[in-house]
Coordinates of C-alpha atoms and ligand atoms in Angstrom, one line a residue:
M7 CA -24.2 23.3 -1.7
T8 CA -21.3 21.2 -3.1
D9 CA -21.1 18.6 -5.8
S10 CA -18.3 16.7 -4.1
L11 CA -18.7 12.9 -4.1
K12 CA -19.8 11.8 -0.6
G13 CA -17.8 9.1 1.1
L14 CA -18.3 6.7 4.0
L15 CA -15.1 5.8 5.9
I16 CA -15.3 2.3 7.5
G17 CA -12.8 1.5 10.2
C18 CA -11.8 4.3 12.6
G19 CA -8.6 2.7 14.0
F20 CA -4.9 3.7 14.0
F21 CA -4.4 4.6 10.3
S22 CA -7.8 6.2 9.7
R23 CA -6.7 9.6 10.9
N24 CA -4.3 9.8 8.0
H25 CA -7.2 9.0 5.7
L26 CA -9.4 11.7 7.1
H27 CA -6.6 14.3 7.0
G28 CA -6.1 13.2 3.4
W29 CA -9.7 13.4 2.3
A30 CA -9.9 16.9 3.7
E31 CA -7.4 17.9 0.9
V32 CA -8.9 15.9 -2.0
D33 CA -10.6 17.9 -4.7
G34 CA -14.1 16.6 -5.6
A35 CA -14.7 14.4 -2.5
E36 CA -15.6 14.7 1.1
I37 CA -16.3 12.2 3.9
A38 CA -20.0 12.5 4.9
A39 CA -19.9 9.8 7.6
V40 CA -17.6 7.4 9.5
C41 CA -18.4 3.9 10.8
D42 CA -16.8 1.5 13.2
L43 CA -18.0 -1.6 15.0
D44 CA -17.0 0.3 18.1
V45 CA -19.3 3.3 17.7
S46 CA -17.6 5.3 20.4
K47 CA -14.5 5.3 18.2
A48 CA -16.6 6.5 15.2
Q49 CA -18.1 9.2 17.3
A50 CA -14.8 10.5 18.7
I51 CA -13.1 10.7 15.3
A52 CA -16.2 12.2 13.7
Q53 CA -16.1 15.0 16.3
D54 CA -12.3 15.5 15.8
F55 CA -12.7 15.9 12.1
S56 CA -16.1 17.7 12.1
I57 CA -17.8 14.9 10.2
P58 CA -21.6 15.2 10.6
A59 CA -22.5 11.5 11.0
W60 CA -21.2 8.4 12.7
H61 CA -22.4 4.8 12.7
G62 CA -21.7 1.4 14.3
D63 CA -22.8 -0.8 11.4
A64 CA -21.5 -0.8 7.8
S65 CA -25.0 -1.7 6.5
V66 CA -25.5 2.1 6.6
M67 CA -24.1 2.0 3.1
N68 CA -27.5 0.7 1.9
A69 CA -29.1 4.0 2.8
G70 CA -28.2 5.4 -0.6
D71 CA -26.3 8.4 0.8
F72 CA -22.8 7.6 -0.4
D73 CA -20.9 7.8 -3.7
F74 CA -18.0 5.8 -2.5
V75 CA -16.7 3.9 0.6
D76 CA -13.2 4.0 2.0
I77 CA -12.5 0.8 3.8
C78 CA -9.7 1.2 6.4
T79 CA -10.2 -2.1 8.3
T80 CA -7.8 -5.1 8.5
M81 CA -7.7 -7.6 5.8
D82 CA -9.9 -10.3 7.4
T83 CA -12.9 -8.0 7.0
H84 CA -12.4 -6.9 3.4
E85 CA -14.3 -9.6 1.4
T86 CA -17.5 -9.1 3.5
L87 CA -17.3 -5.3 3.3
V88 CA -16.6 -5.2 -0.5
A89 CA -19.5 -7.6 -1.0
Q90 CA -21.7 -5.2 1.0
A91 CA -20.5 -2.3 -1.0
A92 CA -21.0 -4.2 -4.3
A93 CA -24.6 -5.1 -3.3
A94 CA -25.2 -1.4 -2.6
E95 CA -23.5 -0.5 -5.9
I96 CA -21.0 1.8 -4.3
P97 CA -17.4 2.1 -5.6
V98 CA -14.7 1.2 -3.1
I99 CA -11.2 2.3 -2.1
I100 CA -9.7 -0.3 0.3
Q101 CA -6.6 -0.5 2.4
K102 CA -3.9 -3.0 1.6
P103 CA -3.5 -5.9 2.1
L104 CA -6.6 -6.6 -0.2
G105 CA -7.1 -10.0 1.4
P106 CA -5.3 -12.5 3.6
D107 CA -4.5 -14.8 0.7
F108 CA -4.6 -14.9 -3.1
A109 CA -7.9 -16.9 -3.2
T110 CA -9.6 -14.2 -1.2
C111 CA -8.2 -11.4 -3.4
R112 CA -9.5 -13.3 -6.5
R113 CA -12.9 -13.5 -4.9
I114 CA -12.9 -9.8 -4.1
D115 CA -12.0 -9.0 -7.7
Q116 CA -14.7 -11.3 -8.9
I117 CA -17.3 -9.6 -6.7
S118 CA -16.2 -6.2 -8.1
R119 CA -16.3 -7.4 -11.7
E120 CA -19.7 -9.2 -11.4
A121 CA -21.3 -6.2 -9.8
G122 CA -19.6 -3.7 -12.2
I123 CA -18.4 -1.8 -9.1
P124 CA -14.9 -0.4 -9.3
V125 CA -12.5 -1.3 -6.5
M126 CA -9.1 0.3 -5.9
V127 CA -6.5 -0.9 -3.5
H128 CA -5.1 2.0 -1.3
E129 CA -1.5 1.1 -2.3
N130 CA 0.1 4.3 -1.4
F131 CA 3.9 3.6 -1.7
R132 CA 3.9 4.1 -5.5
F133 CA 2.3 7.5 -4.7
Q134 CA 5.3 8.6 -2.6
K135 CA 6.9 11.6 -4.2
L136 CA 10.3 9.8 -4.4
F137 CA 8.9 6.9 -6.4
L138 CA 6.8 9.2 -8.7
R139 CA 10.1 11.1 -9.5
L140 CA 12.0 7.8 -10.0
R141 CA 9.2 6.6 -12.4
D142 CA 9.7 9.9 -14.3
I143 CA 13.4 9.4 -14.6
L144 CA 12.9 5.9 -15.9
D145 CA 10.2 7.1 -18.4
S146 CA 12.7 9.8 -19.6
G147 CA 14.9 7.0 -20.8
E148 CA 17.9 8.5 -19.0
I149 CA 19.2 5.1 -17.7
G150 CA 17.8 3.0 -20.4
E151 CA 15.9 -0.3 -20.1
T152 CA 15.9 -1.6 -16.6
S153 CA 17.8 -4.8 -15.9
F154 CA 18.2 -5.0 -12.1
G155 CA 16.5 -3.6 -9.0
R156 CA 17.0 -3.8 -5.3
L157 CA 14.4 -2.6 -2.8
S158 CA 15.3 -2.7 0.9
W159 CA 13.0 -1.9 3.9
R160 CA 14.8 -2.6 7.2
N161 CA 14.0 -1.1 10.5
D162 CA 12.8 -1.9 14.0
I163 CA 9.9 0.4 14.4
D164 CA 7.5 -0.8 17.1
V165 CA 4.5 -1.7 15.0
Y166 CA 3.2 -4.0 17.8
T167 CA 2.0 -1.3 20.2
S168 CA -0.1 0.6 17.6
Q169 CA -1.1 -2.5 15.6
P170 CA -1.2 -5.3 18.1
Y171 CA -3.0 -7.6 15.7
L172 CA 0.3 -8.0 13.9
L173 CA 1.7 -10.2 16.7
K174 CA -0.9 -12.8 15.9
T175 CA -0.9 -12.5 12.1
E176 CA 0.4 -15.7 10.6
R177 CA 1.1 -14.1 7.2
F178 CA 2.8 -11.0 8.6
M179 CA 5.8 -9.3 7.0
I180 CA 5.1 -10.1 3.3
M181 CA 1.4 -9.0 3.7
D182 CA 2.2 -5.9 5.8
V183 CA 5.3 -4.5 4.0
G184 CA 6.2 -7.0 1.3
I185 CA 3.0 -6.1 -0.6
H186 CA 4.2 -2.5 -0.8
M187 CA 7.6 -3.6 -2.2
L188 CA 6.0 -6.0 -4.7
D189 CA 3.8 -3.3 -5.9
L190 CA 6.8 -0.9 -6.2
A191 CA 8.8 -3.6 -8.0
R192 CA 6.0 -3.9 -10.6
F193 CA 5.6 -0.1 -10.8
L194 CA 9.3 0.5 -11.4
M195 CA 10.5 -2.7 -13.2
G196 CA 7.4 -4.2 -14.8
D197 CA 5.2 -7.2 -14.1
A198 CA 6.9 -10.3 -12.7
D199 CA 5.8 -14.0 -12.7
A200 CA 8.1 -16.0 -10.4
V201 CA 9.6 -15.6 -6.9
T202 CA 12.0 -17.3 -4.6
C203 CA 11.7 -16.4 -1.0
L204 CA 13.2 -17.1 2.5
N205 CA 11.3 -16.1 5.6
Q206 CA 12.5 -15.5 9.1
S207 CA 10.8 -15.0 12.5
V208 CA 13.5 -13.0 14.3
K209 CA 11.5 -11.5 17.2
E210 CA 10.4 -14.2 19.6
G211 CA 6.7 -15.0 20.1
L212 CA 5.4 -13.9 16.7
A213 CA 2.8 -16.0 14.8
G214 CA 4.3 -15.1 11.5
E215 CA 7.5 -13.9 9.8
D216 CA 9.1 -10.5 10.5
A217 CA 11.8 -10.7 7.9
S218 CA 11.8 -11.9 4.3
T219 CA 14.3 -11.9 1.4
F220 CA 13.1 -12.5 -2.1
L221 CA 14.0 -12.5 -5.7
L222 CA 11.5 -11.6 -8.5
R223 CA 11.8 -12.7 -12.1
H224 CA 10.2 -10.0 -14.3
K225 CA 8.5 -10.8 -17.6
N226 CA 11.0 -8.5 -19.4
G227 CA 13.9 -10.5 -18.2
S228 CA 15.0 -8.1 -15.4
V229 CA 15.4 -9.2 -11.7
T230 CA 14.5 -7.5 -8.5
A231 CA 15.9 -8.4 -5.1
I232 CA 13.8 -7.4 -2.1
D233 CA 14.7 -7.6 1.6
I234 CA 12.4 -6.5 4.4
S235 CA 12.6 -6.7 8.1
Y236 CA 11.1 -5.3 11.3
A237 CA 14.0 -6.7 13.3
S238 CA 16.8 -4.6 11.9
H239 CA 18.4 -2.3 14.5
R240 CA 20.1 0.9 13.3
T241 CA 20.5 4.3 14.9
P242 CA 18.9 6.5 13.7
S243 CA 16.1 4.2 12.6
L244 CA 15.5 4.0 8.8
F245 CA 11.7 3.8 9.2
P246 CA 9.9 4.3 6.8
Q247 CA 12.5 4.6 4.1
T248 CA 12.7 2.2 1.2
L249 CA 16.4 2.1 0.0
G250 CA 17.8 0.4 -3.1
V251 CA 19.0 0.8 -6.6
I252 CA 17.6 0.5 -10.1
E253 CA 20.1 -0.4 -12.8
G254 CA 19.4 0.3 -16.5
R255 CA 21.4 -0.6 -19.6
G256 CA 22.7 2.9 -19.7
G257 CA 22.8 4.1 -16.1
T258 CA 21.8 3.6 -12.5
V259 CA 19.6 5.3 -9.9
Q260 CA 20.5 4.8 -6.3
I261 CA 17.7 5.3 -3.7
L262 CA 19.8 6.6 -0.8
E263 CA 19.0 7.5 2.8
N264 CA 16.9 10.7 3.6
E265 CA 15.1 10.7 0.2
V266 CA 18.0 11.2 -2.1
L267 CA 18.0 9.8 -5.6
R268 CA 21.6 9.6 -7.0
V269 CA 21.5 9.4 -10.8
H270 CA 24.4 8.0 -12.7
S271 CA 24.2 8.5 -16.4
G272 CA 26.5 9.4 -19.3
G273 CA 29.5 9.3 -17.0
N274 CA 27.9 12.0 -14.8
I275 CA 26.4 11.8 -11.3
R276 CA 23.8 14.1 -9.7
D277 CA 21.8 14.0 -6.5
E278 CA 18.1 14.9 -6.3
K279 CA 16.8 15.5 -2.8
I280 CA 13.1 14.8 -2.6
E281 CA 11.5 17.2 -0.1
D282 CA 8.4 16.3 1.8
D283 CA 5.2 18.3 1.1
G284 CA 5.2 20.3 4.4
R285 CA 1.7 19.5 5.5
D286 CA 0.8 20.7 9.0
W287 CA -0.8 17.3 10.0
T288 CA 2.2 15.1 9.1
S289 CA 4.9 14.2 11.5
S290 CA 8.2 12.4 11.5
P291 CA 8.9 9.6 10.9
W292 CA 5.6 9.0 9.1
T293 CA 5.8 12.0 6.8
Q294 CA 6.5 10.3 3.5
I295 CA 3.7 7.8 4.1
Q296 CA 1.3 10.4 5.2
D297 CA 2.1 12.6 2.2
S298 CA 1.3 9.8 -0.1
V299 CA -2.3 9.3 1.3
P300 CA -4.0 12.3 -0.3
R301 CA -2.3 11.6 -3.6
T302 CA -3.6 8.0 -3.6
Q303 CA -7.1 9.3 -2.7
Q304 CA -7.0 11.9 -5.4
H305 CA -6.1 9.3 -8.0
F306 CA -9.1 7.3 -6.9
I307 CA -11.5 10.3 -7.2
D308 CA -10.0 11.5 -10.5
S309 CA -10.2 8.0 -12.0
L310 CA -13.7 7.5 -10.8
C311 CA -14.9 10.9 -12.1
H312 CA -13.3 10.3 -15.5
G313 CA -14.2 6.6 -15.8
R314 CA -10.5 5.6 -16.0
A315 CA -9.0 2.4 -14.6
F316 CA -7.3 2.8 -11.3
Q317 CA -3.5 2.1 -11.3
T318 CA -4.0 -0.3 -8.5
S319 CA -7.5 -1.7 -9.2
A320 CA -8.4 -5.0 -7.6
E321 CA -7.8 -6.7 -10.9
D322 CA -4.4 -5.2 -11.4
S323 CA -3.4 -5.9 -7.8
L324 CA -4.1 -9.6 -8.3
Q325 CA -0.6 -9.6 -10.0
T326 CA 0.9 -8.2 -6.7
Y327 CA -1.0 -10.6 -4.5
A328 CA -0.1 -13.6 -6.8
L329 CA 3.6 -12.7 -6.1
A330 CA 2.9 -12.6 -2.4
E331 CA 1.2 -16.0 -2.6
A332 CA 4.1 -17.3 -4.6
A333 CA 6.6 -16.0 -2.1
Y334 CA 4.9 -17.8 0.8
R335 CA 4.8 -21.0 -1.2
S336 CA 8.4 -20.6 -2.1
A337 CA 9.4 -20.1 1.5
E338 CA 7.5 -23.3 2.4
S339 CA 8.9 -25.4 -0.4
G340 CA 12.4 -23.9 -0.8
R341 CA 11.7 -23.7 -4.6
L342 CA 11.2 -21.0 -7.2
V343 CA 7.4 -20.6 -7.6
S344 CA 5.9 -19.2 -10.8
F345 CA 2.3 -18.1 -11.5
D346 CA 1.8 -21.4 -13.4
D347 CA 2.3 -23.2 -10.0
L348 CA -0.6 -21.2 -8.5
E349 CA -3.3 -22.5 -10.8
Ligands
NAD11 P1 -7.0 -0.9 13.4 O1 -7.3 -2.3 13.9 O2 -6.4 0.1 14.3 O3 -8.4 -0.3 13.0 C1 -9.4 -1.0 12.2 C2 -10.8 -0.6 12.7 O4 -11.7 -1.2 11.9 C3 -11.1 -1.0 14.2 O5 -11.4 0.2 14.9 C4 -12.3 -2.0 14.0 O6 -13.2 -1.8 15.1 C5 -12.9 -1.5 12.7 N1 -13.7 -2.5 12.0 C6 -13.3 -3.8 11.8 N2 -14.3 -4.4 11.1 C7 -15.3 -3.5 10.9 C8 -16.6 -3.5 10.3 N3 -17.1 -4.7 9.7 N4 -17.3 -2.4 10.3 C9 -16.9 -1.3 10.8 N5 -15.6 -1.2 11.5 C10 -14.9 -2.3 11.5 O7 -6.3 -1.1 12.0 P2 -5.2 -0.1 11.3 O8 -3.9 -0.2 12.0 O9 -5.9 1.3 11.3 O10 -5.1 -0.7 9.9 C11 -6.2 -0.7 9.0 C12 -5.6 -1.1 7.6 O11 -4.7 -0.1 7.2 C13 -4.8 -2.4 7.7 O12 -5.2 -3.2 6.6 C14 -3.4 -2.0 7.6 O13 -2.6 -2.9 6.9 C15 -3.5 -0.7 6.8 N6 -2.4 0.2 7.0 C16 -1.9 0.7 5.8 C17 -0.8 1.6 5.9 C18 -0.3 2.2 4.6 O14 0.8 2.9 4.6 N7 -0.9 2.0 3.5 C19 -0.2 1.9 7.2 C20 -0.8 1.4 8.3 C21 -1.9 0.5 8.2

């Protein structure tokens, strides 16, 4: 007998293995069943992870057997699945991007609020050890109030073989990677309310952009510059590293290659190397991302059990998705777009 919360994982594709490895480590929860439209995928992964049940239809959540659902499908399916979970009164953790556009994200949040069903976005970058440590340094006051940030994600990892739907995704780079950077910018620098953005399609034959460069105006007066690209060729590849700098009024933290934070304060400099967690199921180059998955899931379960708000609730994440929407509108119009322009 166990009093763990019982979860249903929906979507047994590329990234779901990381979810299942993660759930196996989370205190207070277990996955009781998996589900995929392709039931043979659900069966195969259930057997790999010794999960007792598998299904081909998400309506199984109506059976009353589950305390939460973990939605690991692509964004086009999210609104329908959240509505099903809300109707069944089951809390949700759902992969990013929450929805394909801001209007959909707003509807998802509305569904969640009207049903009184908590929804958390699985936004795992802020749960990377490096960014948790960086947040601690900022909270300690060591570099003072933040004034400028730069976050840079540039590599040429072949995302197209493992996630072929990305070739045809019209809102591609900002929704796939930009969302993580926008969330990180909010996590590290505070909320923002205006964006300028330029998009590029560097690789031929893509439906959307594979490189974006943008500037955020934060409500506290600070500025973050973000540049992201899947068409940036370096040896060795920098995937999946986010590099950059955070400047405060009294010091600076550089985010350097290979998970090093270089802290400049009080005329001194020190390096902090952030080691990975050493899990036996993680593998290079995905380690940092994989390590962040169980931490994200544990935050969901702990918050659920204690009735606390999720850091990345659907409601909170509307701020992130509004920035993404503003970025697309800025790229189209060539202008700075603020939240007021989205009304
Ligand atoms: P995928 O296409 O490989 O898998 C999705 C699976 O969901 C498919 O097997 C599909 O059959 C199934 N599915 C779709 N609709 C369904 C429904 N209504 N009911 C049941 N099953 C359904 O996708 P993926 O690459 O695993 O990505 C899933 C999500 O994870 C995406 O939103 C992606 O952006 C996200 N992702 C996040 C990270 C991260 O670091 N946070 C990394 C990679 C992918």
